[in-house]
C-alpha angles and dihedrals in degrees: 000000000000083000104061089032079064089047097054094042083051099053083046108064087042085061099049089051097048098051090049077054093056091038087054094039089056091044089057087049100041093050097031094127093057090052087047087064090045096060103083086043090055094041096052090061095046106053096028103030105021098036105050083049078092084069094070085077094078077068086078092033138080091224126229118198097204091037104053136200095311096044111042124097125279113225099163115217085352084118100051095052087052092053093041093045096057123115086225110054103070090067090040092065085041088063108038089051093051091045098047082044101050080042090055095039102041099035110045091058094060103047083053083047100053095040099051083048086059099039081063097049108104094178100091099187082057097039101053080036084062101037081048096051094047103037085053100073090059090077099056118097123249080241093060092040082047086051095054103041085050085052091058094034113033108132097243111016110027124114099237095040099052088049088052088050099045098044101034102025098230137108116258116207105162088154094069097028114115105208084055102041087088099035090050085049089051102044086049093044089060104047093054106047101024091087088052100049088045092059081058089057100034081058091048095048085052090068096063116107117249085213091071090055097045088050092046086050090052094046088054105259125151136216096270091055088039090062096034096051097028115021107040092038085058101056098039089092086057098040089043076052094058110030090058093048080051085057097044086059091049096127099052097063088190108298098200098053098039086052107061085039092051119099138156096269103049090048097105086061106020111037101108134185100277097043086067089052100056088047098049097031102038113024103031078036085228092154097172097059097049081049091049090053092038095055094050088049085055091052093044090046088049097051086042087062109037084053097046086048090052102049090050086058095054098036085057103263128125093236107190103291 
């Protein structure tokens, strides 16, 4: 009797399986067409974000470049004491952590800002004139904004500079100073993302019901608690998302931009994380100590995340899974 009890709980179990085979088989079929959209998508991570995951083995490694990966020797944690012994590192952490901050904190407000400014234009022509105006500055190159900003405060020719120096007979040099090196990031910064940030919200903004705002006018409400018990509430979903997927990228600091800006005499306040890198990894060719950073940014980023994710939970929010 225990024997054909198994054989029935056995079959089953083949028959429950096989039939979430076949649901799964006429799902693939049914939706093919939207797979079939997902497949560049999924193809993209995984040759150029899963794949190259094999290369956080030179963090272990003392590369070889002739070598390779398989043939290199293994040294174990030998990178990482190199990268957490270093007199540098320790500033390095100090600034890339300043500079993400000051980018969370002073971003993120006025791409709300500007987007709440645009949600209560009614003048279309001037409305699209003004999202246009500020979303264009987000495809030029750090190269191009660095050109520009060289081009106002250059020492000697640029056009606030020379105004400086003419009116107030001193010599202006905002570019290797090193109280304005984070505060130039920042206001940069700004004026090329915000238009952009302010499109995700835009979109968000565009979700909330018109009802709630016909039934806040009724009850007597006026435009400032609209916006605190409707709008804002509306957006705070999109603005948890991001700023936990922010948090998430808290040791990069924005590599491109801190780059061109860097120079010697703004190091002590400006020389991030990813900066050394590019110094020890590219240009000394020392592979297996950028991996090694790369592979504990990749571990703090991870347990950012994961934590952000679970106190928006608790504090009420969606977070992203």
């Amino acid at each position: 009797m225990t024997v054909k009890t198994s054989h029935v709980a056995t079959g089953s179990a083949d028959h429950g399986i096989g039939q979430r085979f076949r649901n799964a088989g006429k799902a693939l079929v049914r939706y093919k067409w939207f797979y079939l959209m997902m497949l560049p998508g999924i193809l993209y991570f995984i040759i150029y974000h899963y794949i190259p995951m094999g290369g956080l083995l030179i963090a272990f490694q003392k590369y070889n470049l002739s070598k390779g990966i398989f043939g290199s020797e293994w040294v174990g944690f030998d990178n990482f004491r190199t990268v957490f012994s270093s007199p540098d590192f320790p500033n390095l952490i100090k600034n890339t952590l300043i500079i993400s901050v000051y980018r969370i904190v002073f971003n993120m407000v006025p791409d709300v800002l500007l987007a709440l400014i645009l949600n209560e234009i009614r003048v279309q022509w001037f409305k699209r004139a003004i999202q246009t105006i500020t979303y264009g500055p987000y495809f030029l190159s750090w190269i191009i904004v660095y050109g520009l900003v060289f081009s106002f405060l250059a020492p000697d020719s640029g056009l606030i500079s020379t105004w400086w120096r003419d009116h107030m007979g001193e010599t202006l040099n905002l570019l290797t100073d090193k109280d304005w090196f984070r505060p130039i990031l920042i206001l940069t910064d700004i004026w090329k993302s915000t238009g952009y940030g302010a499109i995700i919200y835009l979109a968000a903004l565009a979700t909330i019901n018109g009802e709630l705002y016909e039934a806040a006018v009724v009850d007597g409400a006026g435009r400032w608690r609209q916006l605190w018990h409707i709008t804002l509430p509306g957006i705070r979903e999109v603005f948890v998302l991001l700023l936990i997927l922010r948090i998430g990228h808290i040791m990069e600091a924005g590599f491109d931009q801190v780059y061109i800006f860097l120079n010697a005499r703004v190091y002590e306040v400006g020389d991030i994380i990813d900066t050394w890198v590019f110094r020890r990894g590219i240009e000394n060719l020392e592979f297996s100590v950028a991996s090694a950073v790369g592979f504990f940014k990749s571990v703090i980023g991870f347990v950012l995340v994961v934590a952000a994710n679970k106190i928006s939970k608790k504090l009420g929010g969606s977070g992203i899974w």
